[in-house]
PDB file of C-alpha atoms in Angstrom:
ATOM      1  CA  MET A 100       0.000   0.000   0.000  1.00 52.00           C
ATOM      2  CA  LYS A 101       1.513   3.327  -1.046  1.00 58.00           C
ATOM      3  CA  THR A 102       0.688   6.101   1.415  1.00 60.00           C
ATOM      4  CA  GLU A 103       1.894   9.680   1.581  1.00 79.00           C
ATOM      5  CA  LEU A 104       3.943   9.965   4.738  1.00 86.00           C
ATOM      6  CA  SER A 105       2.407  12.367   7.235  1.00 89.00           C
ATOM      7  CA  LEU A 106       1.848  12.643  10.949  1.00 91.00           C
ATOM      8  CA  ASN A 107      -1.536  10.989  10.430  1.00 91.00           C
ATOM      9  CA  SER A 108       0.035   7.908   8.867  1.00 92.00           C
ATOM     10  CA  VAL A 109       0.096   4.564  10.643  1.00 94.00           C
ATOM     11  CA  TYR A 110       2.948   2.116  10.158  1.00 94.00           C
ATOM     12  CA  ARG A 111       4.035  -1.266  11.427  1.00 94.00           C
ATOM     13  CA  PRO A 112       7.245  -3.273  11.020  1.00 93.00           C
ATOM     14  CA  SER A 113       7.371  -5.320   7.835  1.00 92.00           C
ATOM     15  CA  GLU A 114       7.094  -9.108   8.036  1.00 90.00           C
ATOM     16  CA  ASP A 115      10.338  -9.146   6.080  1.00 89.00           C
ATOM     17  CA  VAL A 116      12.609  -7.939   8.850  1.00 91.00           C
ATOM     18  CA  VAL A 117      14.236  -9.679  11.757  1.00 90.00           C
ATOM     19  CA  GLY A 118      14.774  -7.518  14.797  1.00 87.00           C
ATOM     20  CA  ARG A 119      16.718  -8.565  17.857  1.00 86.00           C
ATOM     21  CA  ASP A 120      17.771  -6.786  21.012  1.00 84.00           C
ATOM     22  CA  ILE A 121      21.508  -7.348  21.151  1.00 81.00           C
ATOM     23  CA  GLN A 122      23.908  -5.675  23.547  1.00 77.00           C
ATOM     24  CA  GLY A 123      21.284  -3.079  24.361  1.00 77.00           C
ATOM     25  CA  GLU A 124      20.688  -2.056  20.771  1.00 81.00           C
ATOM     26  CA  LEU A 125      18.042  -3.114  18.313  1.00 87.00           C
ATOM     27  CA  ILE A 126      19.603  -4.990  15.408  1.00 87.00           C
ATOM     28  CA  ILE A 127      17.503  -5.198  12.271  1.00 89.00           C
ATOM     29  CA  ILE A 128      18.118  -7.408   9.267  1.00 88.00           C
ATOM     30  CA  PRO A 129      15.849  -6.803   6.295  1.00 88.00           C
ATOM     31  CA  ILE A 130      14.991  -9.916   4.317  1.00 88.00           C
ATOM     32  CA  THR A 131      15.549  -8.981   0.694  1.00 82.00           C
ATOM     33  CA  SER A 132      14.739 -11.492  -2.045  1.00 79.00           C
ATOM     34  CA  GLY A 133      14.393 -14.169   0.604  1.00 82.00           C
ATOM     35  CA  ILE A 134      17.811 -13.541   2.123  1.00 83.00           C
ATOM     36  CA  GLY A 135      18.689 -12.010   5.464  1.00 83.00           C
ATOM     37  CA  ASP A 136      22.087 -10.628   4.564  1.00 80.00           C
ATOM     38  CA  LEU A 137      24.450 -10.175   7.468  1.00 78.00           C
ATOM     39  CA  GLU A 138      27.269  -9.145   5.145  1.00 76.00           C
ATOM     40  CA  ASP A 139      25.532  -6.355   3.257  1.00 73.00           C
ATOM     41  CA  GLU A 140      22.536  -5.235   5.260  1.00 77.00           C
ATOM     42  CA  ILE A 141      22.416  -5.032   9.007  1.00 80.00           C
ATOM     43  CA  PHE A 142      21.245  -2.005  10.922  1.00 85.00           C
ATOM     44  CA  THR A 143      21.086  -0.811  14.479  1.00 87.00           C
ATOM     45  CA  LEU A 144      18.755   1.678  16.085  1.00 88.00           C
ATOM     46  CA  ASN A 145      19.916   3.787  18.993  1.00 85.00           C
ATOM     47  CA  LYS A 146      17.838   4.509  22.092  1.00 85.00           C
ATOM     48  CA  HIS A 147      15.668   7.117  20.387  1.00 87.00           C
ATOM     49  CA  GLY A 148      15.186   5.116  17.218  1.00 90.00           C
ATOM     50  CA  ARG A 149      14.395   2.051  19.268  1.00 91.00           C
ATOM     51  CA  ALA A 150      11.721   3.964  21.186  1.00 92.00           C
ATOM     52  CA  ILE A 151      10.072   5.001  17.916  1.00 94.00           C
ATOM     53  CA  TRP A 152      10.334   1.492  16.440  1.00 93.00           C
ATOM     54  CA  ASP A 153       8.713  -0.049  19.517  1.00 92.00           C
ATOM     55  CA  LYS A 154       5.694   2.240  19.129  1.00 94.00           C
ATOM     56  CA  LEU A 155       5.182   1.547  15.426  1.00 94.00           C
ATOM     57  CA  ASP A 156       2.495  -1.021  16.155  1.00 92.00           C
ATOM     58  CA  GLY A 157       0.166  -0.523  13.218  1.00 92.00           C
ATOM     59  CA  GLU A 158      -2.407   1.265  15.397  1.00 93.00           C
ATOM     60  CA  LYS A 159      -0.997   4.603  16.553  1.00 94.00           C
ATOM     61  CA  THR A 160      -0.501   7.501  14.167  1.00 95.00           C
ATOM     62  CA  LEU A 161       2.946   9.065  13.964  1.00 95.00           C
ATOM     63  CA  LYS A 162       1.517  12.122  15.713  1.00 95.00           C
ATOM     64  CA  GLU A 163       0.323   9.980  18.637  1.00 95.00           C
ATOM     65  CA  ILE A 164       3.700   8.273  18.801  1.00 95.00           C
ATOM     66  CA  ALA A 165       5.496  11.628  18.904  1.00 95.00           C
ATOM     67  CA  LYS A 166       3.170  12.813  21.651  1.00 94.00           C
ATOM     68  CA  GLU A 167       3.848   9.723  23.749  1.00 94.00           C
ATOM     69  CA  LEU A 168       7.602  10.095  23.214  1.00 93.00           C
ATOM     70  CA  SER A 169       7.495  13.730  24.279  1.00 93.00           C
ATOM     71  CA  LEU A 170       6.591  12.478  27.748  1.00 92.00           C
ATOM     72  CA  ASP A 171       9.768  10.396  27.936  1.00 89.00           C
ATOM     73  CA  PHE A 172      12.289  12.458  26.013  1.00 88.00           C
ATOM     74  CA  ALA A 173      13.497  16.031  26.280  1.00 87.00           C
ATOM     75  CA  GLY A 174      12.801  18.357  23.353  1.00 86.00           C
ATOM     76  CA  SER A 175       9.845  20.113  21.868  1.00 91.00           C
ATOM     77  CA  LEU A 176       6.950  18.135  20.395  1.00 92.00           C
ATOM     78  CA  GLU A 177       7.739  19.691  17.026  1.00 93.00           C
ATOM     79  CA  ASP A 178      11.317  18.371  17.100  1.00 93.00           C
ATOM     80  CA  ILE A 179      10.176  14.924  18.177  1.00 94.00           C
ATOM     81  CA  GLU A 180       7.603  14.860  15.366  1.00 94.00           C
ATOM     82  CA  LYS A 181      10.399  15.712  12.909  1.00 94.00           C
ATOM     83  CA  ASP A 182      12.497  12.841  14.292  1.00 93.00           C
ATOM     84  CA  VAL A 183       9.598  10.411  14.057  1.00 95.00           C
ATOM     85  CA  LEU A 184       8.860  11.445  10.477  1.00 95.00           C
ATOM     86  CA  GLY A 185      12.550  11.326   9.543  1.00 94.00           C
ATOM     87  CA  LEU A 186      13.162   7.845  10.887  1.00 94.00           C
ATOM     88  CA  THR A 187       9.895   6.504   9.509  1.00 95.00           C
ATOM     89  CA  ARG A 188      10.809   7.862   6.077  1.00 94.00           C
ATOM     90  CA  GLU A 189      14.256   6.234   6.267  1.00 91.00           C
ATOM     91  CA  LEU A 190      12.856   2.894   7.431  1.00 91.00           C
ATOM     92  CA  CYS A 191      10.224   2.997   4.670  1.00 91.00           C
ATOM     93  CA  LYS A 192      12.926   3.576   2.055  1.00 89.00           C
ATOM     94  CA  LYS A 193      14.574   0.395   3.268  1.00 86.00           C
ATOM     95  CA  ARG A 194      11.228  -1.416   3.215  1.00 86.00           C
ATOM     96  CA  MET A 195      11.383  -2.151   6.907  1.00 90.00           C
ATOM     97  CA  LEU A 196       7.962  -0.612   7.557  1.00 92.00           C
ATOM     98  CA  VAL A 197       4.565  -1.204   6.038  1.00 91.00           C
ATOM     99  CA  ALA A 198       1.919   1.517   5.792  1.00 90.00           C
ATOM    100  CA  VAL A 199      -1.322   0.581   7.495  1.00 88.00           C
ATOM    101  CA  LYS A 200      -3.128   3.881   6.991  1.00 77.00           C
TER     102      LYS A 200
ATOM    103  CA  MET B 279      18.914   8.873  14.351  1.00 37.00           C
ATOM    104  CA  PRO B 280      20.911   7.257  11.590  1.00 36.00           C
ATOM    105  CA  LEU B 281      21.043   3.587  10.852  1.00 38.00           C
ATOM    106  CA  ASN B 282      24.543   2.314  11.374  1.00 40.00           C
ATOM    107  CA  GLU B 283      26.427  -0.728  10.251  1.00 42.00           C
ATOM    108  CA  PHE B 284      27.065  -3.293  12.910  1.00 48.00           C
ATOM    109  CA  SER B 285      29.029  -6.508  13.267  1.00 51.00           C
ATOM    110  CA  LEU B 286      28.571  -9.280  15.772  1.00 62.00           C
ATOM    111  CA  SER B 287      29.451 -12.870  16.497  1.00 62.00           C
ATOM    112  CA  GLY B 288      28.812 -15.785  18.836  1.00 78.00           C
ATOM    113  CA  LYS B 289      25.452 -16.290  20.496  1.00 82.00           C
ATOM    114  CA  ASP B 290      24.018 -13.104  19.000  1.00 84.00           C
ATOM    115  CA  LEU B 291      24.836 -14.345  15.530  1.00 86.00           C
ATOM    116  CA  ALA B 292      23.183 -17.681  16.297  1.00 87.00           C
ATOM    117  CA  ASP B 293      20.090 -15.877  17.554  1.00 87.00           C
ATOM    118  CA  LEU B 294      19.819 -13.728  14.417  1.00 88.00           C
ATOM    119  CA  ALA B 295      20.392 -16.728  12.156  1.00 90.00           C
ATOM    120  CA  GLN B 296      17.742 -18.701  14.001  1.00 90.00           C
ATOM    121  CA  ALA B 297      15.206 -15.877  13.761  1.00 90.00           C
ATOM    122  CA  THR B 298      15.880 -15.300  10.045  1.00 90.00           C
ATOM    123  CA  LEU B 299      15.782 -18.974   9.083  1.00 92.00           C
ATOM    124  CA  ALA B 300      12.612 -19.476  11.134  1.00 90.00           C
ATOM    125  CA  LYS B 301      10.918 -17.088   8.686  1.00 88.00           C
ATOM    126  CA  GLY B 302      11.848 -19.452   5.859  1.00 88.00           C
ATOM    127  CA  ALA B 303      14.434 -17.003   4.514  1.00 90.00           C
ATOM    128  CA  CYS B 304      18.096 -17.670   3.786  1.00 92.00           C
ATOM    129  CA  PHE B 305      20.841 -16.213   5.955  1.00 92.00           C
ATOM    130  CA  ARG B 306      24.087 -14.877   4.473  1.00 92.00           C
ATOM    131  CA  LEU B 307      27.172 -14.544   6.660  1.00 89.00           C
ATOM    132  CA  LYS B 308      30.951 -14.678   6.658  1.00 89.00           C
ATOM    133  CA  ALA B 309      32.573 -17.957   7.711  1.00 91.00           C
ATOM    134  CA  LYS B 310      35.036 -17.771  10.570  1.00 89.00           C
ATOM    135  CA  GLY B 311      37.480 -20.550  11.417  1.00 87.00           C
ATOM    136  CA  PHE B 312      39.217 -23.458   9.773  1.00 88.00           C
ATOM    137  CA  SER B 313      37.265 -26.551  10.786  1.00 87.00           C
ATOM    138  CA  MET B 314      35.719 -26.975   7.324  1.00 88.00           C
ATOM    139  CA  LEU B 315      38.912 -26.658   5.283  1.00 86.00           C
ATOM    140  CA  PRO B 316      39.459 -27.139   2.415  1.00 84.00           C
ATOM    141  CA  PHE B 317      35.846 -26.797   1.270  1.00 88.00           C
ATOM    142  CA  ILE B 318      34.896 -23.784   3.376  1.00 91.00           C
ATOM    143  CA  ARG B 319      37.625 -21.292   4.185  1.00 91.00           C
ATOM    144  CA  ASP B 320      37.885 -18.505   6.717  1.00 92.00           C
ATOM    145  CA  GLY B 321      36.286 -15.425   5.134  1.00 92.00           C
ATOM    146  CA  ASP B 322      34.079 -17.279   2.657  1.00 94.00           C
ATOM    147  CA  ILE B 323      30.563 -15.871   2.383  1.00 94.00           C
ATOM    148  CA  LEU B 324      28.028 -18.578   3.060  1.00 94.00           C
ATOM    149  CA  THR B 325      24.324 -18.655   2.291  1.00 94.00           C
ATOM    150  CA  ILE B 326      22.421 -20.888   4.642  1.00 94.00           C
ATOM    151  CA  SER B 327      18.998 -22.016   3.585  1.00 94.00           C
ATOM    152  CA  SER B 328      16.213 -22.933   5.967  1.00 91.00           C
ATOM    153  CA  LEU B 329      15.363 -26.612   6.269  1.00 91.00           C
ATOM    154  CA  LEU B 330      12.070 -25.929   4.499  1.00 87.00           C
ATOM    155  CA  LYS B 331      13.956 -25.165   1.304  1.00 88.00           C
ATOM    156  CA  SER B 332      17.001 -27.387   1.774  1.00 89.00           C
ATOM    157  CA  PRO B 333      16.231 -30.377   3.994  1.00 91.00           C
ATOM    158  CA  ILE B 334      18.896 -32.175   6.003  1.00 92.00           C
ATOM    159  CA  GLY B 335      20.832 -34.639   3.878  1.00 91.00           C
ATOM    160  CA  PHE B 336      23.894 -36.864   4.016  1.00 93.00           C
ATOM    161  CA  GLY B 337      27.006 -34.858   3.248  1.00 93.00           C
ATOM    162  CA  LYS B 338      25.387 -31.449   3.518  1.00 94.00           C
ATOM    163  CA  SER B 339      27.105 -28.743   5.535  1.00 94.00           C
ATOM    164  CA  ALA B 340      24.689 -27.890   8.285  1.00 94.00           C
ATOM    165  CA  ALA B 341      24.484 -24.804  10.464  1.00 94.00           C
ATOM    166  CA  PHE B 342      23.594 -25.686  14.024  1.00 93.00           C
ATOM    167  CA  ILE B 343      23.726 -24.242  17.490  1.00 90.00           C
ATOM    168  CA  ASP B 344      26.403 -25.806  19.662  1.00 88.00           C
ATOM    169  CA  SER B 345      24.569 -26.842  22.820  1.00 85.00           C
ATOM    170  CA  GLN B 346      27.635 -26.126  24.979  1.00 86.00           C
ATOM    171  CA  THR B 347      28.605 -22.690  23.712  1.00 86.00           C
ATOM    172  CA  GLY B 348      25.310 -21.547  22.187  1.00 85.00           C
ATOM    173  CA  LYS B 349      27.280 -20.441  19.119  1.00 87.00           C
ATOM    174  CA  LEU B 350      26.506 -21.033  15.470  1.00 89.00           C
ATOM    175  CA  VAL B 351      28.685 -23.795  14.000  1.00 92.00           C
ATOM    176  CA  ILE B 352      28.858 -25.175  10.469  1.00 93.00           C
ATOM    177  CA  HIS B 353      29.939 -28.797  10.070  1.00 93.00           C
ATOM    178  CA  ARG B 354      29.150 -31.634   7.685  1.00 94.00           C
ATOM    179  CA  ILE B 355      26.450 -34.234   8.318  1.00 94.00           C
ATOM    180  CA  ILE B 356      28.171 -37.612   8.036  1.00 92.00           C
ATOM    181  CA  GLY B 357      25.537 -39.943   9.426  1.00 91.00           C
ATOM    182  CA  LYS B 358      22.563 -40.568  11.637  1.00 90.00           C
ATOM    183  CA  ASN B 359      22.393 -42.530  14.877  1.00 87.00           C
ATOM    184  CA  ASN B 360      19.260 -43.186  16.931  1.00 87.00           C
ATOM    185  CA  GLY B 361      17.565 -40.092  15.561  1.00 88.00           C
ATOM    186  CA  LEU B 362      20.634 -37.921  16.167  1.00 93.00           C
ATOM    187  CA  TYR B 363      22.790 -36.509  13.393  1.00 94.00           C
ATOM    188  CA  LEU B 364      26.503 -37.243  13.321  1.00 93.00           C
ATOM    189  CA  ILE B 365      28.270 -33.985  12.499  1.00 93.00           C
ATOM    190  CA  LYS B 366      31.940 -33.365  11.826  1.00 91.00           C
ATOM    191  CA  GLY B 367      34.202 -30.635  10.500  1.00 90.00           C
ATOM    192  CA  ASP B 368      35.967 -31.578   7.260  1.00 86.00           C
ATOM    193  CA  ASN B 369      39.274 -30.547   8.811  1.00 84.00           C
ATOM    194  CA  ALA B 370      38.736 -32.459  12.070  1.00 79.00           C
ATOM    195  CA  PHE B 371      40.213 -35.872  12.779  1.00 73.00           C
ATOM    196  CA  GLY B 372      38.034 -36.662  15.798  1.00 73.00           C
ATOM    197  CA  ALA B 373      34.896 -38.757  15.874  1.00 70.00           C
ATOM    198  CA  GLY B 374      32.522 -35.815  15.438  1.00 75.00           C
ATOM    199  CA  GLY B 375      29.467 -35.142  17.556  1.00 88.00           C
ATOM    200  CA  LEU B 376      25.840 -36.168  17.684  1.00 91.00           C
ATOM    201  CA  ILE B 377      23.209 -33.449  17.634  1.00 92.00           C
ATOM    202  CA  PRO B 378      19.418 -33.519  17.596  1.00 92.00           C
ATOM    203  CA  LYS B 379      17.508 -32.293  14.552  1.00 92.00           C
ATOM    204  CA  GLU B 380      16.099 -29.382  16.589  1.00 90.00           C
ATOM    205  CA  ASN B 381      19.588 -27.871  16.837  1.00 91.00           C
ATOM    206  CA  ILE B 382      20.067 -27.802  13.070  1.00 93.00           C
ATOM    207  CA  LEU B 383      18.984 -24.450  11.658  1.00 93.00           C
ATOM    208  CA  GLY B 384      19.722 -24.903   7.986  1.00 94.00           C
ATOM    209  CA  CYS B 385      22.152 -26.090   5.336  1.00 95.00           C
ATOM    210  CA  VAL B 386      24.814 -24.285   3.324  1.00 95.00           C
ATOM    211  CA  VAL B 387      23.570 -23.824  -0.243  1.00 95.00           C
ATOM    212  CA  ARG B 388      26.090 -21.319  -1.559  1.00 94.00           C
ATOM    213  CA  ILE B 389      29.756 -20.542  -0.971  1.00 94.00           C
ATOM    214  CA  GLU B 390      31.302 -17.319  -2.286  1.00 94.00           C
ATOM    215  CA  ARG B 391      35.041 -16.755  -2.291  1.00 93.00           C
ATOM    216  CA  ASN B 392      36.611 -13.600  -3.678  1.00 91.00           C
ATOM    217  CA  GLY B 393      33.386 -12.813  -5.491  1.00 89.00           C
ATOM    218  CA  LYS B 394      33.121 -16.220  -7.161  1.00 89.00           C
ATOM    219  CA  ASN B 395      30.769 -19.083  -6.395  1.00 90.00           C
ATOM    220  CA  ILE B 396      32.447 -22.263  -5.165  1.00 88.00           C
ATOM    221  CA  PHE B 397      30.596 -25.441  -5.996  1.00 86.00           C
ATOM    222  CA  LEU B 398      32.892 -28.165  -4.658  1.00 82.00           C
ATOM    223  CA  GLY B 399      31.380 -29.760  -1.580  1.00 82.00           C
ATOM    224  CA  LEU B 400      27.813 -28.716  -2.372  1.00 88.00           C
ATOM    225  CA  GLY B 401      26.949 -31.202  -5.117  1.00 87.00           C
ATOM    226  CA  ARG B 402      26.784 -34.994  -5.037  1.00 86.00           C
ATOM    227  CA  GLU B 403      30.494 -35.178  -4.260  1.00 85.00           C
ATOM    228  CA  ARG B 404      29.500 -34.087  -0.773  1.00 87.00           C
ATOM    229  CA  MET B 405      28.495 -37.703  -0.119  1.00 88.00           C
ATOM    230  CA  ILE B 406      32.006 -38.949  -0.911  1.00 86.00           C
ATOM    231  CA  ILE B 407      33.463 -36.235   1.324  1.00 86.00           C
ATOM    232  CA  ALA B 408      31.120 -37.286   4.122  1.00 88.00           C
ATOM    233  CA  LEU B 409      31.949 -40.943   3.605  1.00 86.00           C
ATOM    234  CA  PHE B 410      35.691 -40.224   3.720  1.00 83.00           C
ATOM    235  CA  SER B 411      35.125 -38.206   6.846  1.00 83.00           C
ATOM    236  CA  ARG B 412      33.018 -40.907   8.467  1.00 82.00           C
ATOM    237  CA  ILE B 413      35.403 -43.792   7.856  1.00 78.00           C
ATOM    238  CA  LYS B 414      38.329 -41.551   8.751  1.00 72.00           C
ATOM    239  CA  LEU B 415      39.944 -41.808   5.342  1.00 71.00           C
ATOM    240  CA  TRP B 416      41.169 -38.242   5.388  1.00 68.00           C
ATOM    241  CA  PRO B 417      44.705 -39.190   6.518  1.00 66.00           C
ATOM    242  CA  LEU B 418      44.937 -41.498   3.488  1.00 71.00           C
ATOM    243  CA  ALA B 419      43.466 -38.805   1.281  1.00 71.00           C
ATOM    244  CA  LEU B 420      46.105 -36.388   2.528  1.00 70.00           C
ATOM    245  CA  ILE B 421      48.892 -38.886   1.808  1.00 75.00           C
ATOM    246  CA  PHE B 422      47.438 -39.356  -1.694  1.00 74.00           C
ATOM    247  CA  TRP B 423      47.246 -35.570  -2.059  1.00 74.00           C
ATOM    248  CA  ASN B 424      50.905 -35.171  -1.162  1.00 76.00           C
ATOM    249  CA  LEU B 425      51.886 -37.833  -3.715  1.00 80.00           C
ATOM    250  CA  LEU B 426      50.309 -35.819  -6.529  1.00 81.00           C
ATOM    251  CA  PRO B 427      52.744 -33.745  -8.631  1.00 85.00           C
ATOM    252  CA  TYR B 428      52.895 -30.134  -7.478  1.00 83.00           C
ATOM    253  CA  PRO B 429      51.528 -28.594 -10.745  1.00 85.00           C
ATOM    254  CA  LEU B 430      48.477 -30.885 -10.560  1.00 82.00           C
ATOM    255  CA  ARG B 431      47.906 -29.995  -6.896  1.00 77.00           C
ATOM    256  CA  ASN B 432      48.163 -26.355  -7.814  1.00 78.00           C
ATOM    257  CA  ILE B 433      45.526 -26.700 -10.550  1.00 78.00           C
ATOM    258  CA  ILE B 434      43.152 -28.526  -8.179  1.00 72.00           C
ATOM    259  CA  LYS B 435      43.769 -25.920  -5.460  1.00 68.00           C
ATOM    260  CA  HIS B 436      42.740 -23.167  -7.823  1.00 67.00           C
ATOM    261  CA  LYS B 437      39.652 -25.097  -8.878  1.00 63.00           C
ATOM    262  CA  ILE B 438      38.486 -25.338  -5.253  1.00 58.00           C
TER     263      ILE B 438
END
């Protein structure tokens, strides 16, 4: 489903990724063409990215996620919304997220 | 919040391999160690297929989790005993070890070395390799190897 990315969008992790909490960081391997490639494609998300990823549950909008995060992290809501949009855009480019709405 | 490259080994690697293969996907990683010489070398890029796509078979190189260390290991299946699989490294002279099917995650279906695919050890010849390994004929094979003229050995080395 192709959806214009906005704060009203809803996303969830793709079925084609493997995520594991390793050494305190979230390691993500996208499965491309049926292969989870440890040599070419492996990603980590830091604390902030991890917090966003954990809330991408296919139910909350990005705006709701940003609002929830603003309770836990310092910074203005506007900045947090920018971060949420930025990471979501990057994860979508790598086909790690699926648009729900 | 950029995405960064990351490298890992040991139990974490086994966990990631297990999770990826459980989805029915293949897992591509760099081989470390020398226990599968000469067919798999340190630094070779291996593609491991889930058992759904490449079932366990005699002579196949299987990826399994070592029950003692929890690490991912790749050795050759050289037999079956009371429902357990006899597994041994091609470069090991010992008796090998028995592991349950549940510990086997997948089988090696592709070997890449210096950008080229290596086929030796993946086809039917794998059965002969396993048989040699099982009946401990490797010492004889090595003696035979050393008796070959150097130019011939060199050609074979380059082929594998």
